XYZ file of C-alpha atoms in Angstrom:
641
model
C 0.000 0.000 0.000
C 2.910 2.327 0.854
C 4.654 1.857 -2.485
C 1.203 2.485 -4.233
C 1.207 5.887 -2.191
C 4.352 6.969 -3.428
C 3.565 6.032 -7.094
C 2.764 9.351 -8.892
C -0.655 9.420 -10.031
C -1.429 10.547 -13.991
C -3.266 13.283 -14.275
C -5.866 13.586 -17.339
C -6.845 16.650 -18.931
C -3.754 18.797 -17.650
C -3.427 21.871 -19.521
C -0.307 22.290 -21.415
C 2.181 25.184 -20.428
C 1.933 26.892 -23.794
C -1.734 26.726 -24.299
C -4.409 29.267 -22.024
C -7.478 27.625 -20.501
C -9.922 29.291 -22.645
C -9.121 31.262 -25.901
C -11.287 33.660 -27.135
C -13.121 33.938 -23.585
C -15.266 31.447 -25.289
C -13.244 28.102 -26.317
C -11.686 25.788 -23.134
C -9.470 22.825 -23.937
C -12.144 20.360 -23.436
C -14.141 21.842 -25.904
C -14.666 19.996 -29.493
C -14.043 22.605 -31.931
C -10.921 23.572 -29.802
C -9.792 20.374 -29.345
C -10.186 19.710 -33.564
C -8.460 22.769 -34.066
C -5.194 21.848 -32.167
C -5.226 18.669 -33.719
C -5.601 20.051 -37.285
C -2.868 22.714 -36.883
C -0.525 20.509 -34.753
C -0.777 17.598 -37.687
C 2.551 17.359 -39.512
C 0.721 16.778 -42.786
C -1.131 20.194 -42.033
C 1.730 22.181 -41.689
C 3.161 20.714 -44.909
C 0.181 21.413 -47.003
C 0.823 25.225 -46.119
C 3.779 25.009 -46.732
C 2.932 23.397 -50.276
C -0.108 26.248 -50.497
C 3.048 29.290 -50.110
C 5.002 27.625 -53.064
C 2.288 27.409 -55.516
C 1.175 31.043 -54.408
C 4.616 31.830 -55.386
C 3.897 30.405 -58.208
C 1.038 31.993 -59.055
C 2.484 35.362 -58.521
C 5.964 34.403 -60.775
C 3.394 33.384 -63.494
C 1.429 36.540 -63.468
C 2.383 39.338 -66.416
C 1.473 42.607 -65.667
C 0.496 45.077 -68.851
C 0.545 48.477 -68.721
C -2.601 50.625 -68.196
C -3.993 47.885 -65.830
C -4.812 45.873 -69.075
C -4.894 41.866 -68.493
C -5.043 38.556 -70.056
C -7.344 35.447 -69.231
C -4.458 33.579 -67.359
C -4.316 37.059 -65.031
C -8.166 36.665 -64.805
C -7.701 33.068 -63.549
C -4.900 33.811 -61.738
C -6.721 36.354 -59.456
C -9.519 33.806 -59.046
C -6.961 31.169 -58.000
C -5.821 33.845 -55.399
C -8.944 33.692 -53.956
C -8.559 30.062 -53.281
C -5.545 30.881 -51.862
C -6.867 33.634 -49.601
C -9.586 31.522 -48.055
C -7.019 28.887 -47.185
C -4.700 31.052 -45.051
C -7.857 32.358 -43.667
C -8.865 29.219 -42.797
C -5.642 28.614 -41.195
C -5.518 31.590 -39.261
C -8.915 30.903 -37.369
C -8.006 27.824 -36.628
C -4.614 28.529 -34.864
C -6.736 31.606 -33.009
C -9.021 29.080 -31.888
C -6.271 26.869 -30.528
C -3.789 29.364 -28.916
C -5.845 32.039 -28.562
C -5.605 35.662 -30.126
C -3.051 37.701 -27.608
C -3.807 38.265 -24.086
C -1.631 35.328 -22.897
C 1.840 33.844 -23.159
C 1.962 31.579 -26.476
C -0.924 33.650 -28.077
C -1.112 33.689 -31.762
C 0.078 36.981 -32.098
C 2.708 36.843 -29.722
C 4.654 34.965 -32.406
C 5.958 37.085 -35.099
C 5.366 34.828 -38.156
C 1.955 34.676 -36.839
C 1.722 38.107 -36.599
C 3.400 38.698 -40.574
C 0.798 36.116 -41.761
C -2.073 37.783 -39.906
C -1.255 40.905 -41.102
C -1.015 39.738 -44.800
C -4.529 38.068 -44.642
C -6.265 40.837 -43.129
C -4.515 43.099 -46.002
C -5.704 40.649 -48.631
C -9.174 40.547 -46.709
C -9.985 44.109 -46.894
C -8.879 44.250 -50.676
C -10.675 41.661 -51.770
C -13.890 43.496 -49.863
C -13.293 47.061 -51.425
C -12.445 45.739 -55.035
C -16.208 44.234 -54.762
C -17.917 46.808 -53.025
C -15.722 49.696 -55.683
C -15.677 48.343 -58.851
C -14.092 51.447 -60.468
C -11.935 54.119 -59.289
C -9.972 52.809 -56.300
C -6.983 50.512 -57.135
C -5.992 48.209 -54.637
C -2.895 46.842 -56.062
C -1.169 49.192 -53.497
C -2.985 46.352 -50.797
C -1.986 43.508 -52.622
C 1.753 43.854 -52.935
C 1.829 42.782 -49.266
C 1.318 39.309 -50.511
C 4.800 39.201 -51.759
C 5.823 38.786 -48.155
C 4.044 35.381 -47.458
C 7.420 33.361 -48.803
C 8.633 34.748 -45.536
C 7.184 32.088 -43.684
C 9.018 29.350 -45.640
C 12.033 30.470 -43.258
C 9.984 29.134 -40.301
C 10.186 25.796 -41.510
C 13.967 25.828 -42.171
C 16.093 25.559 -39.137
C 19.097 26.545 -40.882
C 17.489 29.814 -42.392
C 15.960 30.691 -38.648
C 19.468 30.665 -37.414
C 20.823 32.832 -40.504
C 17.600 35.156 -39.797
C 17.812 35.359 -36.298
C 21.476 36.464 -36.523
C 20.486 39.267 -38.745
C 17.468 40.621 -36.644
C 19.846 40.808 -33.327
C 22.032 42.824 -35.226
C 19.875 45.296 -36.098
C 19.825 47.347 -32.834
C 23.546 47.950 -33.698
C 23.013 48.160 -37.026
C 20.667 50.571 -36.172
C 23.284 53.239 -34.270
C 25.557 52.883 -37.838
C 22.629 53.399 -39.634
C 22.033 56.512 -37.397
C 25.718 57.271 -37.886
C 25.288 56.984 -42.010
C 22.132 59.080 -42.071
C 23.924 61.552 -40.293
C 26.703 61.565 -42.671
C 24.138 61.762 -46.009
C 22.316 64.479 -44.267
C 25.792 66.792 -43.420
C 26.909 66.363 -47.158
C 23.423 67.232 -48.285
C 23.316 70.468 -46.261
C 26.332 71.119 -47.835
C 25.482 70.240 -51.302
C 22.164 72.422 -50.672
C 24.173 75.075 -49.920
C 26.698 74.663 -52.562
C 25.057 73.539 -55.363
C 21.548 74.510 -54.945
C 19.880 75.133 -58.943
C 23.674 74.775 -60.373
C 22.371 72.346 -62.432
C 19.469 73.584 -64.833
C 21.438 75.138 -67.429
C 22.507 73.578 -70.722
C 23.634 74.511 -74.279
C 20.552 75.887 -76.835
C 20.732 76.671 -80.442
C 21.032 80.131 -81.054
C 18.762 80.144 -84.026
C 16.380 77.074 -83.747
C 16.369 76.984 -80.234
C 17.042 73.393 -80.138
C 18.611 71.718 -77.168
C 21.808 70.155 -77.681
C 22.182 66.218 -78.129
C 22.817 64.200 -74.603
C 23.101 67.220 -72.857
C 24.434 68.426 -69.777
C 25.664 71.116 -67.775
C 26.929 74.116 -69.197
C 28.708 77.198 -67.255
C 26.551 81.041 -67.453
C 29.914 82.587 -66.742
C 33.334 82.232 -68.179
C 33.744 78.740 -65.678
C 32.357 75.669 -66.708
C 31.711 74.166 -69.901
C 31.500 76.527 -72.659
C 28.551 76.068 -75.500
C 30.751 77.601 -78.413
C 33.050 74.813 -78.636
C 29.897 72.537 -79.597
C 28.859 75.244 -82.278
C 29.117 79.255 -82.465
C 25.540 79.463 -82.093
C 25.635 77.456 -78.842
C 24.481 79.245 -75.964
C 24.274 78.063 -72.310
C 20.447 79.011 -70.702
C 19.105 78.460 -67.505
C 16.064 76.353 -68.513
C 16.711 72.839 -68.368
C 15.200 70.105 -66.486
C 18.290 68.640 -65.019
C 20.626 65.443 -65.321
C 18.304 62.231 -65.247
C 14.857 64.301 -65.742
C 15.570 66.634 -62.894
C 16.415 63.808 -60.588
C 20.246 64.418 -59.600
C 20.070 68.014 -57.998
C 20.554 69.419 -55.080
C 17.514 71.781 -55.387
C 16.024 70.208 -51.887
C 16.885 68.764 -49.372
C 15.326 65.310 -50.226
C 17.162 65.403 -53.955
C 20.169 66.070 -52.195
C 20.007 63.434 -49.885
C 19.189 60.981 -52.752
C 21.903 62.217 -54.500
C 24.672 61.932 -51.927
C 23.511 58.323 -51.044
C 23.902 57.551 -54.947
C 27.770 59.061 -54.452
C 27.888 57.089 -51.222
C 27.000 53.835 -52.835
C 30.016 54.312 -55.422
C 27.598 53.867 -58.480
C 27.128 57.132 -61.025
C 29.416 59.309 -58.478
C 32.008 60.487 -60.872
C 28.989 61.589 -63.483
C 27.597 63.601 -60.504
C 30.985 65.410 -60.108
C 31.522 66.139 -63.906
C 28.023 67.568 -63.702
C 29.236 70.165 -61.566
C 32.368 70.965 -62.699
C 30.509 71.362 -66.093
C 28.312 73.936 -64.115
C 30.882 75.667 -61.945
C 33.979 75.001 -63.444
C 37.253 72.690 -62.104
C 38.248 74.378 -58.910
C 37.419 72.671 -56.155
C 34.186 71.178 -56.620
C 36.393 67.578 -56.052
C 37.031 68.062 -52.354
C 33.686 67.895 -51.488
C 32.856 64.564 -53.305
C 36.278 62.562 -52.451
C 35.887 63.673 -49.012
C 31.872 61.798 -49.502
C 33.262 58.878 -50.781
C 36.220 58.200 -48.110
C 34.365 59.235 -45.084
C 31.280 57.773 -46.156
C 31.631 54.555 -48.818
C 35.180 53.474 -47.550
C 34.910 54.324 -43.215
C 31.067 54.424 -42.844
C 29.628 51.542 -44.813
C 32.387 48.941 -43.716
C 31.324 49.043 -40.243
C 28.278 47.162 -41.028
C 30.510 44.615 -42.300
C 31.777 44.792 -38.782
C 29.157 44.460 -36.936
C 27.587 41.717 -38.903
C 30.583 39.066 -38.730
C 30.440 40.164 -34.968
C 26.919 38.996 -34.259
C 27.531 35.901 -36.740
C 30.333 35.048 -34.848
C 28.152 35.469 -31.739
C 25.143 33.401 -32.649
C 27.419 30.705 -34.262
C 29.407 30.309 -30.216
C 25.980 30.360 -29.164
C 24.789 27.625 -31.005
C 27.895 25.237 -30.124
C 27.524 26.285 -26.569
C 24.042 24.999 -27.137
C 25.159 21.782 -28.924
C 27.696 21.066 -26.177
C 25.182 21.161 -23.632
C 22.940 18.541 -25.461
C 26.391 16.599 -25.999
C 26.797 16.437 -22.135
C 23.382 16.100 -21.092
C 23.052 12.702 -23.340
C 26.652 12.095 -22.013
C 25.664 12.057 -18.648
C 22.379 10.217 -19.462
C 24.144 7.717 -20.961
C 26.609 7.466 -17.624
C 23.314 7.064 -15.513
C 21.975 4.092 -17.435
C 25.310 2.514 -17.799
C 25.314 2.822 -13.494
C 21.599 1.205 -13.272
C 22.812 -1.218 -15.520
C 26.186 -2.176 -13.622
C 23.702 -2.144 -10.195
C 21.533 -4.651 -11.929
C 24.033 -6.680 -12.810
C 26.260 -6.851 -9.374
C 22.537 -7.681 -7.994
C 22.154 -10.515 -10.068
C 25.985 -11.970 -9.931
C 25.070 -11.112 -5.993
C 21.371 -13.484 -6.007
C 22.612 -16.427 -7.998
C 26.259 -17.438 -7.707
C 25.471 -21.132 -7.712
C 24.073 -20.345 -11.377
C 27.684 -19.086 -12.663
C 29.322 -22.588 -11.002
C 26.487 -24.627 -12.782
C 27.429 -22.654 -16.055
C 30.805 -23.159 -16.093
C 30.614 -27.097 -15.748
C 28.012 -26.966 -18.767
C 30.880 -24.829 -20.614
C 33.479 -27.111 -19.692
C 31.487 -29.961 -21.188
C 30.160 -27.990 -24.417
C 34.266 -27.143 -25.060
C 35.163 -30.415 -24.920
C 32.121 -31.914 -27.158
C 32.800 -28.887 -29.670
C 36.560 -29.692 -29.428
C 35.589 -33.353 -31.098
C 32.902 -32.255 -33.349
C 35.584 -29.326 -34.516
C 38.060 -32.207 -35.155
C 35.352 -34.401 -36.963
C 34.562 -31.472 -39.131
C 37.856 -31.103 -39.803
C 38.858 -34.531 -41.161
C 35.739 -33.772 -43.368
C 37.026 -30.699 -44.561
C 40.037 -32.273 -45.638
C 38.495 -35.075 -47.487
C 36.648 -32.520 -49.765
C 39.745 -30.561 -50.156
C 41.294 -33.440 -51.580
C 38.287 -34.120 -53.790
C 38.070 -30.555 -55.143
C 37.599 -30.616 -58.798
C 39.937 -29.071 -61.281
C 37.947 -25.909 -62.193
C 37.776 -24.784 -58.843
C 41.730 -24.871 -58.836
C 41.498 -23.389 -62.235
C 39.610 -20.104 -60.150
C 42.115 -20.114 -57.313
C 44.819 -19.874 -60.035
C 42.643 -16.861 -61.825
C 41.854 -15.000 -58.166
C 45.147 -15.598 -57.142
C 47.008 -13.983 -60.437
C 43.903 -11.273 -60.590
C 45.018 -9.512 -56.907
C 48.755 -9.493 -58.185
C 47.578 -7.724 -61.183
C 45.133 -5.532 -58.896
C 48.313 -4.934 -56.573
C 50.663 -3.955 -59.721
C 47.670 -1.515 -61.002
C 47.220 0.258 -57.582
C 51.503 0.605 -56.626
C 51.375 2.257 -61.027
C 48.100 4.240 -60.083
C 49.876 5.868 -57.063
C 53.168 6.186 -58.984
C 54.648 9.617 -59.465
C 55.043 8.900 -63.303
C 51.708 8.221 -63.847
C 51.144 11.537 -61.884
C 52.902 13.727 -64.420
C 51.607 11.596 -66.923
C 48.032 12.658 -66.137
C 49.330 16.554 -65.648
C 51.118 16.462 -69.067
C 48.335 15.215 -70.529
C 45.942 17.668 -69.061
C 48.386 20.312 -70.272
C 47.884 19.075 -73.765
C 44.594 18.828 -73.963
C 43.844 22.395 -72.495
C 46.687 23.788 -75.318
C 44.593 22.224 -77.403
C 41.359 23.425 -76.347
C 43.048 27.251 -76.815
C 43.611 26.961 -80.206
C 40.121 26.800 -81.241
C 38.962 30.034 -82.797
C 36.712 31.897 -85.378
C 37.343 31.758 -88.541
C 39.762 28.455 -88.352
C 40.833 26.103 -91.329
C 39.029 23.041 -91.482
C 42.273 21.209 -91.065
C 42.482 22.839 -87.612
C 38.437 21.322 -86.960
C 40.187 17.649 -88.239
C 42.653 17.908 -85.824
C 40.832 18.947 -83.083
C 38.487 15.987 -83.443
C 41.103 13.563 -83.509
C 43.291 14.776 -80.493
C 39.811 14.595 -78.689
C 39.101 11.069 -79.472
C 42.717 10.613 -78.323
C 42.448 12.277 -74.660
C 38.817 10.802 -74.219
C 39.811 7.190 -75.027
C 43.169 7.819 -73.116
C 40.908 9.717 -70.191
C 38.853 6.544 -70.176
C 41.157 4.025 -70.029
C 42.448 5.996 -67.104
C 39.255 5.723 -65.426
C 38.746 2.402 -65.858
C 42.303 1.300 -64.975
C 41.506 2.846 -61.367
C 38.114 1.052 -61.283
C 39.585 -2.111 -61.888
C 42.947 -1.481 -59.037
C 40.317 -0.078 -56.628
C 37.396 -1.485 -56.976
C 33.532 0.215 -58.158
C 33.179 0.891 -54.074
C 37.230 2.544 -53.513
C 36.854 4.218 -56.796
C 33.590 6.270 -56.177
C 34.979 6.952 -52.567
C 36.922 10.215 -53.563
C 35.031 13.323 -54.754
C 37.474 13.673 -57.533
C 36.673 10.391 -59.031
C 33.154 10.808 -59.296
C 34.133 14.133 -61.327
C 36.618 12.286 -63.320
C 33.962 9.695 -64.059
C 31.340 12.543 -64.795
C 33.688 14.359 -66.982
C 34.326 11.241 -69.013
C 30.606 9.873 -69.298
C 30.012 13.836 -70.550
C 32.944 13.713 -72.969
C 31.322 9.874 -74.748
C 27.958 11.253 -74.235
C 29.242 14.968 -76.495
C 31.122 12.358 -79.276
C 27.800 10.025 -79.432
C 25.366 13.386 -80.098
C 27.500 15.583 -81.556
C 28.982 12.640 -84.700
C 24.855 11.197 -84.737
C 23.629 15.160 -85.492
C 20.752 14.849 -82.719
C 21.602 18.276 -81.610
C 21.339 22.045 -83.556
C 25.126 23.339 -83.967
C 24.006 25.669 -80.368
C 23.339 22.500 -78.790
C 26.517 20.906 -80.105
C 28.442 24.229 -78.915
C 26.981 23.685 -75.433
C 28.356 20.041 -75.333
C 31.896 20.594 -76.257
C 32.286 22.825 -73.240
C 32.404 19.432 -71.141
C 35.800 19.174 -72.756
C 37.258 22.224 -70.645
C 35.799 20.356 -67.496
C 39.044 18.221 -68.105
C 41.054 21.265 -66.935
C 39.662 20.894 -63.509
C 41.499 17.003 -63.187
C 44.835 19.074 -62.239
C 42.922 19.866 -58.898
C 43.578 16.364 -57.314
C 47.275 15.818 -58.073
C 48.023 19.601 -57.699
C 48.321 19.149 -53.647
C 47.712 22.901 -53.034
C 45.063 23.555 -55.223
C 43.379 20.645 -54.220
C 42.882 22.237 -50.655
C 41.748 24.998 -52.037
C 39.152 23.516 -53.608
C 37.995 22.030 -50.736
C 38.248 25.138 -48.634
C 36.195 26.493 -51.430
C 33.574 23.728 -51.043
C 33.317 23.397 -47.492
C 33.134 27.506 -47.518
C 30.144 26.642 -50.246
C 28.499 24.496 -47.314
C 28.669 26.392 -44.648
C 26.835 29.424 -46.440
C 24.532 27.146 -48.145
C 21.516 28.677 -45.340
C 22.477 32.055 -46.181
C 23.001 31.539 -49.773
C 19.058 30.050 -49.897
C 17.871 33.446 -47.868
C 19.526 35.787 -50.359
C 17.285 33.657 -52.920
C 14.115 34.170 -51.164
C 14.849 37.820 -50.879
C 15.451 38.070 -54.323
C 12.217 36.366 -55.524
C 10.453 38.521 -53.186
C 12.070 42.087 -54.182
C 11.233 40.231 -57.563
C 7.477 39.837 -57.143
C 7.584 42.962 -55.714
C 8.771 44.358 -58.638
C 6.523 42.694 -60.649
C 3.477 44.188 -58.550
C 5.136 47.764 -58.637
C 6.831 48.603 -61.700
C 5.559 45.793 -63.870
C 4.380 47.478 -67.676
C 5.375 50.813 -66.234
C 8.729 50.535 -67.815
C 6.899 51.427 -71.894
C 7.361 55.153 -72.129
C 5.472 56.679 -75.492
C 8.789 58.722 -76.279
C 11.542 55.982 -76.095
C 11.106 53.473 -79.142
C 13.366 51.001 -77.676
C 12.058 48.878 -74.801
C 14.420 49.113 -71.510
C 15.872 46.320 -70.807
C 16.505 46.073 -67.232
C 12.549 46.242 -66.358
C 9.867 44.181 -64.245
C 7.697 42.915 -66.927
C 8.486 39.153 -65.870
C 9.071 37.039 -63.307
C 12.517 35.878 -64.779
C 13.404 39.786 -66.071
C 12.419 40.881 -62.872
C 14.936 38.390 -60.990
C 17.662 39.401 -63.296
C 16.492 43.255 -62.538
C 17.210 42.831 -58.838
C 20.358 40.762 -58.921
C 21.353 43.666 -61.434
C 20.580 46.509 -58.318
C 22.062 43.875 -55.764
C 25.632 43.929 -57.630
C 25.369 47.972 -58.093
C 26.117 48.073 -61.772
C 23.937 50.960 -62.676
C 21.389 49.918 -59.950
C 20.336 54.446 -60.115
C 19.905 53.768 -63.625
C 16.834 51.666 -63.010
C 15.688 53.652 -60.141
C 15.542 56.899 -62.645
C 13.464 55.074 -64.917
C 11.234 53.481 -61.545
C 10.510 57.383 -60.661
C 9.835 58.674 -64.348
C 6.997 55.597 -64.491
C 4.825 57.637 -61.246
C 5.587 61.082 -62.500
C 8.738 61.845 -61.858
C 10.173 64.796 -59.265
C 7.133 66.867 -59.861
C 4.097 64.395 -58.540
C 4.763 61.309 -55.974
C 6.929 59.172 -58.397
C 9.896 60.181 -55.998
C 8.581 58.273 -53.609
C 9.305 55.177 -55.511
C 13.394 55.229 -55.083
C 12.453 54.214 -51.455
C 12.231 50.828 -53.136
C 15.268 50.639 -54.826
C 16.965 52.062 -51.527
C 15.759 49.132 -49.674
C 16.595 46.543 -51.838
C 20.250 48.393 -52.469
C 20.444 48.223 -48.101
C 19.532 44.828 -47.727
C 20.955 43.384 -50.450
C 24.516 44.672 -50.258
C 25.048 45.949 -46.433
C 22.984 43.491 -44.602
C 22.526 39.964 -46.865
């Protein structure tokens, strides 16, 4: 009775930590609808199926062309429709969690989670314009409303451990991110006080025809006085007058205070600076107009904008000691837990040599006897053995003979394999196939084409016969061991595969062109007998590894500046007065992705953000407002990703 006392007693029904007694004021845990809530959104399967739901939403919104002039298509009809479908799902979903953790007022609330709280936000957004595009058919557009859906491939990072620990790192840097943030804003604002000051409507003037009044061809600035460029070295009847719009429509200025800024952050960035300088020694002449903009781009691109650098490796470095600390801790925890069983274990078995030590005596005489009747029947077996050795039949020897001669040769392969002369053998022919492979060019005799061919049969069959000479000293299993040996084996599979297509015509002469670059793939075989190299390569690939998480969140920011885009600028980018079509535009998904990798690497990222402000308007209406996207993506993109 006493040890039934002591014997902790279940309890049914207990409320879990996480999850309030009633949510809602309405909904306890014993209720039904509660209870089929939890079970729904605790299911594995469930949370797979959203995840499944936010890649084909992606998908719908990669697939989606906008036109310009809010025009559409029948596959943007259905599309919208399908967005529906997708709308009613997360709403679905997002009842359901309320129902099971409640809304807020309580630890482990649905809002007290911050993917909850991005997902909430982006139904509710979706909600309200799906509500006022049916209740105002025309004039209110609600694609404003809808770009917020972009931001539901955020959530995919929830279900990546990896990208949680990238992301995390990232969002505890911000607070000091956010002091050299402070300290670059205060650097762009001093400059553009200064630029204000300096440079304030230096910019307007340009060279005019005399007689016709036409502006000159790509213009630019132009000095009133006797500073600055002069018109009459274009023509005599050049004249510089104060009545132009500016550089980029009137968008690099320092008129006010918000151009300016814009402008200095375009210096600060490194991108289109030195255009913004000649601009103004065009205007004012070359005196000392340079101080001002070298002293921008030390203080602020080379001092300023590296200490984000800084501070990010620091809390990387942080979160990454962090995490080890927190693996070491498991490590010794399941250390120790293995130490206690291993005791109750040792205890049980001292209690059990303790109880029955008779057993052990009884056991050893039954040993004693098993030994010496396994003794005799090893003996009998033996004399047997040797009978059937004796009748073994002659191709049986004949195999011994073959096995026996087939290791020696095995042996002799491996010791030539792992010979230094077949090591420069292998360099010296890699050396000759790459000279080879550099005397290919346009316009060649076809002599040169004949020869080519040949010494490529040559290194393939002599590549192969490499490759199968290692196969055959190492075995399929050692072979496919190393790294390098699966490329070898790759490389030479590719190299058959581009002589079976390419002499059989089954590909175009682009597709043929596309084959024969496996041959240069045979370059990279110096890598594993070049000792040096070799390491670096694997530094290189273990480096590759170890940013893969970080690598995968630059993606998903990129495909969701990209949609973005798509949902901002898309068929803005047609202006009546250009007839050719910009290239670097967001009329498609895939244009769109090769628009923001474009403004992630810099090259001419203002460029496309001149163009992004001409397609609202321009300086004069709201369209200024639009570079705030292009800041952004510049920000994240290249200082903080």
């Amino acid at each position: 009775m006493s040890a039934n006392k002591k014997r902790p007693v279940r309890r049914g029904g207990k409320p879990q930590p996480d999850r309030p007694l009633r949510s809602l004021f309405i909904f306890t845990l014993k209720n039904p609808i509660r209870k089929l809530c939890i079970d729904i959104v605790e299911w594995k399967p469930f949370e797979y199926l959203i995840l499944l739901t936010i890649f084909a939403n992606c998908v719908a919104l990669a697939v989606y062309t906008p036109y310009p002039n809010a025009d559409s298509n029948s596959t943007n009809l259905s599309l919208e429709k399908i967005e529906n479908v997708f709308l009613g799902i997360f709403t679905v979903e997002c009842v359901m969690k309320i129902v099971a953790y409640g809304l807020f007022a309580h630890p482990g609330a649905y809002l007290r989670n911050g993917w909850n709280l991005l997902d909430f936000t982006i139904v509710v957004i979706g909600l309200i314009s799906t509500v006022l595009s049916q209740i105002v058919k025309e004039g209110l557009d609600v694609k404003a409303l809808r770009a917020f859906r972009v931001l539901r491939p955020l959530r995919l990072v929830s279900g990546v451990p990896s990208l949680q620990v990238v992301l995390n790192s990232i969002l505890r840097a911000m607070v000091p991110l956010l002091h050299i943030a402070l300290l670059v804003l205060f650097v762009i604002i001093i400059y553009a006080i200064i630029g204000l000051e300096l440079f304030s409507g230096k910019l307007h003037s340009t060279c005019y025809h005399n007689v016709t009044g036409d502006m000159m061809p790509d213009p630019h600035p132009c000095g009133m006085n006797e500073s600055g460029f002069m018109c009459y070295t274009i023509d005599v009847n050049m004249v510089c007058r104060d009545k132009w719009i500016g550089p980029n429509n009137g968008i690099t200025n320092f008129d006010n205070f918000g151009l300016a800024m814009l402008t200095v952050f375009q210096c600060v960035t490194l991108e289109g600076w030195t255009d913004v300088l000649y601009y103004i020694e065009d205007a004012l002449g070359n005196s000392w107009q340079w101080i001002y903009f070298i002293s921008m781009v030390i203080l602020g691109a080379f001092f300023v904008m590296n200490l984000i650098l800084g501070v990010l490796s620091g809390e990387f470095s942080k979160e990454r000691e962090k995490a080890k600390a927190r693996g070491d801790f498991h490590k010794l925890r399941e250390k120790q837990q293995i130490e206690e069983d291993l005791r109750g274990y040792l205890d049980w078995i001292t209690q059990a040599e303790d109880i029955e030590p008779e057993g052990e005596d009884r056991a050893r005489n039954q040993d004693g006897k098993s030994k010496v009747t396994s003794e005799t029947e090893s003996a009998d077996r033996a004399e047997g053995e040797e009978g059937e050795i004796r009748q073994e039949s002659w191709w049986r020897k004949k195999k011994k003979d073959f096995d026996r001669v087939n290791r020696r040769m095995r042996r002799a392969c491996r010791k030539a394999v792992k010979s230094q002369a077949f090591y420069w053998l292998i360099i010296l022919l890699v050396f000759f196939n790459t000279v080879v492979l550099a005397t290919e060019h346009y316009g060649q005799p076809d002599w040169l084409d004949e020869f080519q061919d040949y010494t490529n049969f040559f290194f393939v069959g002599l590549f192969t016969m490499e490759m199968l000479l290692k196969m055959y000293s190492l075995g399929f299993q050692g072979y496919f061991v190393s790294l390098f040996n699966r490329f070898d084996c790759f490389v030479v599979i590719g190299s058959i595969g581009e002589i079976i297509l390419t002499k059989t015509d089954v590909f175009p002469p682009l597709g043929v062109s596309v084959l024969r670059c496996v041959r240069l793939l045979r370059v990279f075989k110096v890598t594993k007998y070049w000792r040096s190299l070799s390491n670096l390569v694997a530094s290189l690939l273990n480096s590759i590894q170890s940013i893969a998480s970080l690598l995968l969140l630059l993606f998903l920011f990129i495909v969701i500046f990209a949609l973005l885009g798509m949902q901002v600028f898309g068929g803005k980018f047609d202006f009546e007065d250009t007839s050719d079509k910009i290239r670097s535009n967001f009329d498609s998904f895939w244009q769109s992705l090769l628009t923001v990798f474009q403004i992630l690497t810099g090259e001419d990222w203002n460029a496309v953000m001149y163009v992004g402000i001409e397609a609202y308007g321009g300086v004069s209406s709201y369209g200024v407002l639009a570079c705030v996207y292009f800041i952004i993506l510049f920000i994240c993109g290249n200082c903080i990703l």
